Coordinates of C-alpha atoms in Angstrom, one line a residue:
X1 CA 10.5 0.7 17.1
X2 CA 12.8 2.4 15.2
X3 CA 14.3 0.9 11.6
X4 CA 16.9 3.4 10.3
X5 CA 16.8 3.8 6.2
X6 CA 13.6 2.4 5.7
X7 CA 11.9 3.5 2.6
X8 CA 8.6 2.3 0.2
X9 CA 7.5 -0.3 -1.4
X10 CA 4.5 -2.3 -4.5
X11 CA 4.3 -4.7 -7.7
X12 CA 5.5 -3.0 -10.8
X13 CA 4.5 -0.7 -8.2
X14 CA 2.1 -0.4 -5.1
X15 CA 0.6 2.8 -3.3
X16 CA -0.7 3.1 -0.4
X17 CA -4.2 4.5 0.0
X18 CA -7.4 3.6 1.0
X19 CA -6.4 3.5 4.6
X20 CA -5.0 1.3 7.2
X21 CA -6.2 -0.4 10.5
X22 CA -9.3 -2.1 12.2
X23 CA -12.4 -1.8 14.3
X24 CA -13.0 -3.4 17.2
X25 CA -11.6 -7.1 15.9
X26 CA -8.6 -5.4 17.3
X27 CA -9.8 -6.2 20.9
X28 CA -6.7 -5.2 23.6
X29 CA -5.1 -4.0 21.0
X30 CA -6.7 -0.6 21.3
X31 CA -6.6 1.6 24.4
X32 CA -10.2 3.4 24.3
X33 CA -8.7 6.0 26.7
X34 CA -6.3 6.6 23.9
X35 CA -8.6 8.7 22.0
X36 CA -8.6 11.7 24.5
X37 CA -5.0 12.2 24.0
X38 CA -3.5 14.9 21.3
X39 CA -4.8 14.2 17.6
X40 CA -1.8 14.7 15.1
X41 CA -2.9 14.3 11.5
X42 CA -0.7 13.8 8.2
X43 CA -0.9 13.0 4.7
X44 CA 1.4 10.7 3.0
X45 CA 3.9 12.5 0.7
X46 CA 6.4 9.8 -0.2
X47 CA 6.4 6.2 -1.5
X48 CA 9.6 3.9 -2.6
X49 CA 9.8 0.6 -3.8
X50 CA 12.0 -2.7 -2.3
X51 CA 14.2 -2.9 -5.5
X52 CA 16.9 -5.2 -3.3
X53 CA 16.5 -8.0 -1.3
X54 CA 17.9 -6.2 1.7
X55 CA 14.8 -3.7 1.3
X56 CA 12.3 -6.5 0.8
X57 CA 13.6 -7.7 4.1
X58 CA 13.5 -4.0 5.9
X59 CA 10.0 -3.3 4.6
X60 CA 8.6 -6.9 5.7
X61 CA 7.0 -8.4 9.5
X62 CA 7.3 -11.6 10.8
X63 CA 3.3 -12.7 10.4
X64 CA 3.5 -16.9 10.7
X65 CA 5.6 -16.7 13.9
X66 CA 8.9 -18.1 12.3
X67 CA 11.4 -15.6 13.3
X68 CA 11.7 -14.1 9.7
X69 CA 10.5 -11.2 7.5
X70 CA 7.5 -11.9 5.2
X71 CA 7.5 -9.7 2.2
X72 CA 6.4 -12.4 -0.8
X73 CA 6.2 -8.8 -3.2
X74 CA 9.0 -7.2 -2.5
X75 CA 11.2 -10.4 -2.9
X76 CA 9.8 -10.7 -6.0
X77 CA 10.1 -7.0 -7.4
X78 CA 14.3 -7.4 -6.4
X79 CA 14.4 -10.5 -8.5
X80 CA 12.7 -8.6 -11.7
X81 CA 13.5 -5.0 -11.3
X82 CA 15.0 -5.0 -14.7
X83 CA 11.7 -6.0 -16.8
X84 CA 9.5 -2.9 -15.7
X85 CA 10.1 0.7 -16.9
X86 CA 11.1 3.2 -14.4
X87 CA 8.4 1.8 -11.7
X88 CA 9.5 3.8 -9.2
X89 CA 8.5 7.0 -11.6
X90 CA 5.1 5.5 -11.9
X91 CA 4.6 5.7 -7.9
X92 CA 6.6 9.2 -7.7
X93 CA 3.7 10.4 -10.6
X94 CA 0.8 9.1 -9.2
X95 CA 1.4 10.7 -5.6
X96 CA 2.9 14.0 -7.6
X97 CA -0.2 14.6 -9.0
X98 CA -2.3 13.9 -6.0
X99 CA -4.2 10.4 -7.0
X100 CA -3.7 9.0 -4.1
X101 CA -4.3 10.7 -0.9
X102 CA -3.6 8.6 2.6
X103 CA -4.1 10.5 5.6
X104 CA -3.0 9.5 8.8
X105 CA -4.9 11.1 12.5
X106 CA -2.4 9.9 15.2
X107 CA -3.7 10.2 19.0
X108 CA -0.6 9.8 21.5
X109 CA 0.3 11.2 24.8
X110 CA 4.0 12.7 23.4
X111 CA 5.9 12.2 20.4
X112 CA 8.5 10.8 22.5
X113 CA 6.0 8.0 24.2
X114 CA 2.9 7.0 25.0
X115 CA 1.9 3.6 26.4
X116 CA -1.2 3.5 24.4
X117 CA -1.5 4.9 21.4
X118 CA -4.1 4.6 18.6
X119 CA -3.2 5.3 14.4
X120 CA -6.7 6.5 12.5
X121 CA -6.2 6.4 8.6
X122 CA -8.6 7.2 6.1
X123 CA -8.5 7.5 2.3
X124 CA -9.3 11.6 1.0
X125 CA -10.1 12.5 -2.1
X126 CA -7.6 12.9 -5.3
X127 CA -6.4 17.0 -5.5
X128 CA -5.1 18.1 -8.5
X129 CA -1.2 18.6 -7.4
X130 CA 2.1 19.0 -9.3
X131 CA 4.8 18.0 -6.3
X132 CA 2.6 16.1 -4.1
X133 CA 1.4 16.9 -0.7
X134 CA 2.9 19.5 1.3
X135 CA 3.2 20.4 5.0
X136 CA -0.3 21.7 6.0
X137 CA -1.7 21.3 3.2
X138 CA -6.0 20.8 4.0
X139 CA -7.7 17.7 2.5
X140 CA -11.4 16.2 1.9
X141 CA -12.1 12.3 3.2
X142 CA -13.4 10.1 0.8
X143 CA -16.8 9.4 1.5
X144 CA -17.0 6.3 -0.3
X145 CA -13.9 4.8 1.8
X146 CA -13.9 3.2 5.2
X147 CA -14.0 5.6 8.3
X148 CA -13.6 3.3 11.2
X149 CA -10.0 2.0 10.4
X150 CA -8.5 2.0 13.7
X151 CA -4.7 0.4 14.8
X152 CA -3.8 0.0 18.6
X153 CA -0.1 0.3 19.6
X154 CA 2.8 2.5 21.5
X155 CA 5.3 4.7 21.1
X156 CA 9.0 4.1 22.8
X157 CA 11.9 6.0 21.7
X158 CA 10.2 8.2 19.6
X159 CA 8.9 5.4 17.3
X160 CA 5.6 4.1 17.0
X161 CA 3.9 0.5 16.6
X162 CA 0.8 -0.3 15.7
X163 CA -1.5 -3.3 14.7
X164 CA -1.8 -7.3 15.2
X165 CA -3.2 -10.3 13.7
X166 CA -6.4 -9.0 14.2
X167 CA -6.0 -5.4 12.1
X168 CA -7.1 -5.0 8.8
X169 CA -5.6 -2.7 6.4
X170 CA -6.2 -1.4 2.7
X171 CA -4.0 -0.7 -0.1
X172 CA -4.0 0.9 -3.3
X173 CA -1.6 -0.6 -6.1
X174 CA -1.1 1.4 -9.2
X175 CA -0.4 -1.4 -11.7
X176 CA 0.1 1.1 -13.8
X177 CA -0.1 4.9 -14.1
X178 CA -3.8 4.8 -14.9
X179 CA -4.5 1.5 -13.7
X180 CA -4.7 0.7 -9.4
X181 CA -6.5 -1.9 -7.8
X182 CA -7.6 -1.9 -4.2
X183 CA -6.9 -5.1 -1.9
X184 CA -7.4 -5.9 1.9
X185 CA -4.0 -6.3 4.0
X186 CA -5.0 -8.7 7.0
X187 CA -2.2 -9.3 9.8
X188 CA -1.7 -5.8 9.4
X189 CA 1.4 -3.8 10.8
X190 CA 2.2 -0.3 10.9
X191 CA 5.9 1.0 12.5
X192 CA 6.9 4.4 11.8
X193 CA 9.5 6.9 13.4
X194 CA 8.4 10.9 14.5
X195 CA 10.5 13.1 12.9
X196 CA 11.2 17.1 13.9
X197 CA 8.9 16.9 17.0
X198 CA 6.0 15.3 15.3
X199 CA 6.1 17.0 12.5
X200 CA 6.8 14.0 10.0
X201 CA 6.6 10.4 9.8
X202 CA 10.0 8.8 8.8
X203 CA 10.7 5.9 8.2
X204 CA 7.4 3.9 8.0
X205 CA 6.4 0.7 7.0
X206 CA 3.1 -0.9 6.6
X207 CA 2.6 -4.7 6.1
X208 CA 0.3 -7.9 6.2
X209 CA -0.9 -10.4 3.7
X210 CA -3.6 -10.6 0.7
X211 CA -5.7 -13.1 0.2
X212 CA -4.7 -15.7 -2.5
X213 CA -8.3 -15.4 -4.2
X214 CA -8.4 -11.6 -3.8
X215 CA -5.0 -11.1 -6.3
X216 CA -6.5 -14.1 -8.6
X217 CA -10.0 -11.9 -8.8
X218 CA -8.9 -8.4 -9.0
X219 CA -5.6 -8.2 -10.0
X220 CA -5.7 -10.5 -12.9
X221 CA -8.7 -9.2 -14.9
X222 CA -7.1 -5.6 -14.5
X223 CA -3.7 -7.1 -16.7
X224 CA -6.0 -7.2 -19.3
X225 CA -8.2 -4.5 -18.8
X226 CA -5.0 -2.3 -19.5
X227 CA -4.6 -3.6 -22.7
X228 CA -7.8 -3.0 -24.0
X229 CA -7.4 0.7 -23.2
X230 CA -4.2 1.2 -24.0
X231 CA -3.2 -0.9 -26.7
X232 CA -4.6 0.2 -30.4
X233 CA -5.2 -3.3 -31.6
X234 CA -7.8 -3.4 -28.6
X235 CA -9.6 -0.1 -29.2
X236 CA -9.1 0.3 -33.3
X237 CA -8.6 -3.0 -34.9
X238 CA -4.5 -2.9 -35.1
X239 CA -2.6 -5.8 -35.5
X240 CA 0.1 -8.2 -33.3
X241 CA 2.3 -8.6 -32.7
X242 CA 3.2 -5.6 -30.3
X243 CA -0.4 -5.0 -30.3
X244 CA -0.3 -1.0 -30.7
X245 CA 0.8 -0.5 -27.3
X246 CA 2.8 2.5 -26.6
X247 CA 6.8 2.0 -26.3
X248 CA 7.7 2.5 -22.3
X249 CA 4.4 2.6 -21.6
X250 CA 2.5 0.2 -18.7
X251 CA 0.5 -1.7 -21.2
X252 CA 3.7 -2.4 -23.1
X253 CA 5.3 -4.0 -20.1
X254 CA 2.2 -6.2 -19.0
X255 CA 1.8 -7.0 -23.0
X256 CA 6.0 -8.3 -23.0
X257 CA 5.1 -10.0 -19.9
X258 CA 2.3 -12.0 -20.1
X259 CA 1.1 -12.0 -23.8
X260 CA 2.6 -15.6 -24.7
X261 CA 1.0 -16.0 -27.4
X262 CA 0.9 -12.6 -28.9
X263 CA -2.8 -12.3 -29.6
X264 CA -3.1 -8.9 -27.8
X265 CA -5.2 -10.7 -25.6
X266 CA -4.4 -11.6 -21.4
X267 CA -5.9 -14.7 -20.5
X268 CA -6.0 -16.1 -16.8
X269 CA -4.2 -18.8 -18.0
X270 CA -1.2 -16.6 -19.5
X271 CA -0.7 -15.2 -16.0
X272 CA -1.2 -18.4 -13.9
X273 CA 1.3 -20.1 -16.3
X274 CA 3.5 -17.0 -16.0
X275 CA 7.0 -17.7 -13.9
X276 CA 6.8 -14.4 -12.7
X277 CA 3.0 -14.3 -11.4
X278 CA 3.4 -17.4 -10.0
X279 CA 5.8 -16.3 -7.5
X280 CA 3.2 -13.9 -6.6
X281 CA 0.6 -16.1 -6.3
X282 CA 2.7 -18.9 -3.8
X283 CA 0.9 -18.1 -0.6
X284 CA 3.2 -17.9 2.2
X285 CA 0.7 -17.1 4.9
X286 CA -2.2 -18.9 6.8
X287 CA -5.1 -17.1 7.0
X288 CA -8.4 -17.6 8.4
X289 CA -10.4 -17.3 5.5
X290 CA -7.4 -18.7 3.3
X291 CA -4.2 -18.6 2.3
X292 CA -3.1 -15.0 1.7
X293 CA 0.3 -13.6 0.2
X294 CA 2.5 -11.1 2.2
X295 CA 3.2 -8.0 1.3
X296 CA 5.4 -5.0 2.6
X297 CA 5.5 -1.0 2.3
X298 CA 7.2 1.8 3.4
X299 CA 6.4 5.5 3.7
X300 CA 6.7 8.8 4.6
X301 CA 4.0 11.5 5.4
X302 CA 4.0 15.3 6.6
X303 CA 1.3 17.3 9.0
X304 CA -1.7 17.9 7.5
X305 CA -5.3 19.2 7.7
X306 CA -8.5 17.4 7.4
X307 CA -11.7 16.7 8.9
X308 CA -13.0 13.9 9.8
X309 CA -15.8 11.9 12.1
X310 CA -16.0 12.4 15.6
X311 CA -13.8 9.1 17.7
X312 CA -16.0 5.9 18.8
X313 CA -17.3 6.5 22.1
X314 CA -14.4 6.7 24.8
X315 CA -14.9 3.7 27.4

């Protein structure tokens, strides 16, 4: 399906990495007979963030069934784009200097259409880079990561679908330049357009929801964790109340944000009583193992080289 203009997206700023799909939970979903078609394989080069309510929209799928766009993140990043610094930068750094590598294998009959079609993604290791990834450029899989992250779908037109309430999908979210969390996308949704006869992904989008306790658990802890290793009155004894974090800086952000009381310190209660991180943490989804929050991405990614496990057995 093809969405003209669509771009990025994340929370003061979200990545993608880590990979994207499902196993066998995908059921019909995924052709078998797929995996003897043509294997294309990319890298992500390009992230953007859903700064307006119109991308928010663009960047999100319809996971309850109601006919509208979920996307709980990116309606809440276009209400508060004007209390982060540069986030956009943040994203544009971390993929510049190659910590975060998502790599995409792609087996379809053409570029043009396939009736089945399977998308493989996998996680690779960080590379030391100064403009981000580049056509052809080789990579290592991270061996740590998933390897069986599989999403069934088509291609028509020239653009590609992928995924269903079944698919599982992981994300990377750079809270800050030196701070990213890793959370688990269920309902997961992949669309993407192939550009230049294959060469590049245009126009992608990845999307699905987080569970409610998985952003209370991981995300929250992290808020402070930044403090303490950014801001001096963590590390040396300094004094509120800006807490000897650096002007501009993430820490100084989360610190303006969520230090209510101005002890230097982020409690759990700061951010549940936070206006902002309670939008966040509305769940708008129904999930089976709880409520979850949505969330929507866009991308864009170029051929690449990389090797990687042999397919499941064909069927």
């Amino acid at each position: 399906m093809r969405r003209s203009g669509c771009a990025m997206a994340m929370l003061g700023v979200l990545a993608l990495g880590g990979g994207c799909g499902s196993g066998s939970t995908n059921g019909p979903a995924i052709d078998p007979g797929a995996w003897s078609y043509p294997e294309r394989q990319y890298v992500l080069n390009e992230l953007t963030l859903p700064f307006t309510a119109a991308q928010a929209r663009d960047f999100g799928f319809d996971l309850d069934g109601d006919g509208q766009p979920n996307n709980v993140l990116g309606e809440l990043l276009s209400g508060v784009r004007s209390m982060f610094t540069d986030p956009q930068g943040v994203v544009d750094q971390v993929m510049n200097e190659g910590r975060i590598i998502q790599l995409f294998s792609l087996y379809a009959q053409g570029v043009a259409a396939s009736p089945t079609a399977i998308l493989w993604t996998f996680l690779g290791e960080p590379r030391a880079l100064t403009v981000g990834p580049q056509p052809g450029d080789s990579f290592t899989l991270d061996a740590t990561a998933g390897q069986d992250l599989y999403l069934g779908g088509a291609i028509r037109g020239g653009g590609g679908s992928f995924g269903d309430d079944a698919a599982t999908a992981t994300v990377v979210i750079p809270l800050t330049s030196t701070t990213m969390v890793t959370l688990t996308l269920h309902r997961a949704r992949v669309e993407l357009d192939l550009g230049a006869g294959g060469e590049t992904l245009e126009s992608g989008r990845l999307g699905g929801a987080v569970l409610l306790s998985d952003v209370q658990q991981q995300i929250v802890p992290l808020l402070d964790g930044e403090m303490v290793k950014s801001c001096t009155a963590r590390t040396t004894g300094g004094d509120p109340p800006n807490c000897g974090c650096a002007a501009d800086s993430g820490a100084e952000t989360i610190r303006t944000v969520f230090d209510r009381d101005g002890d230097c310190v982020i409690s759990a209660a700061e951010v549940q009583e936070n206006t902002l991180a309670q939008s966040l943490l509305t769940p708008d989804v129904t999930l089976p193992a709880g409520p979850g929050v949505s969330v929507g991405l866009g991308f864009t990614a170029v051929r690449a080289v990389f090797d990687h496990p042999a397919p499941p057995a064909r069927e």
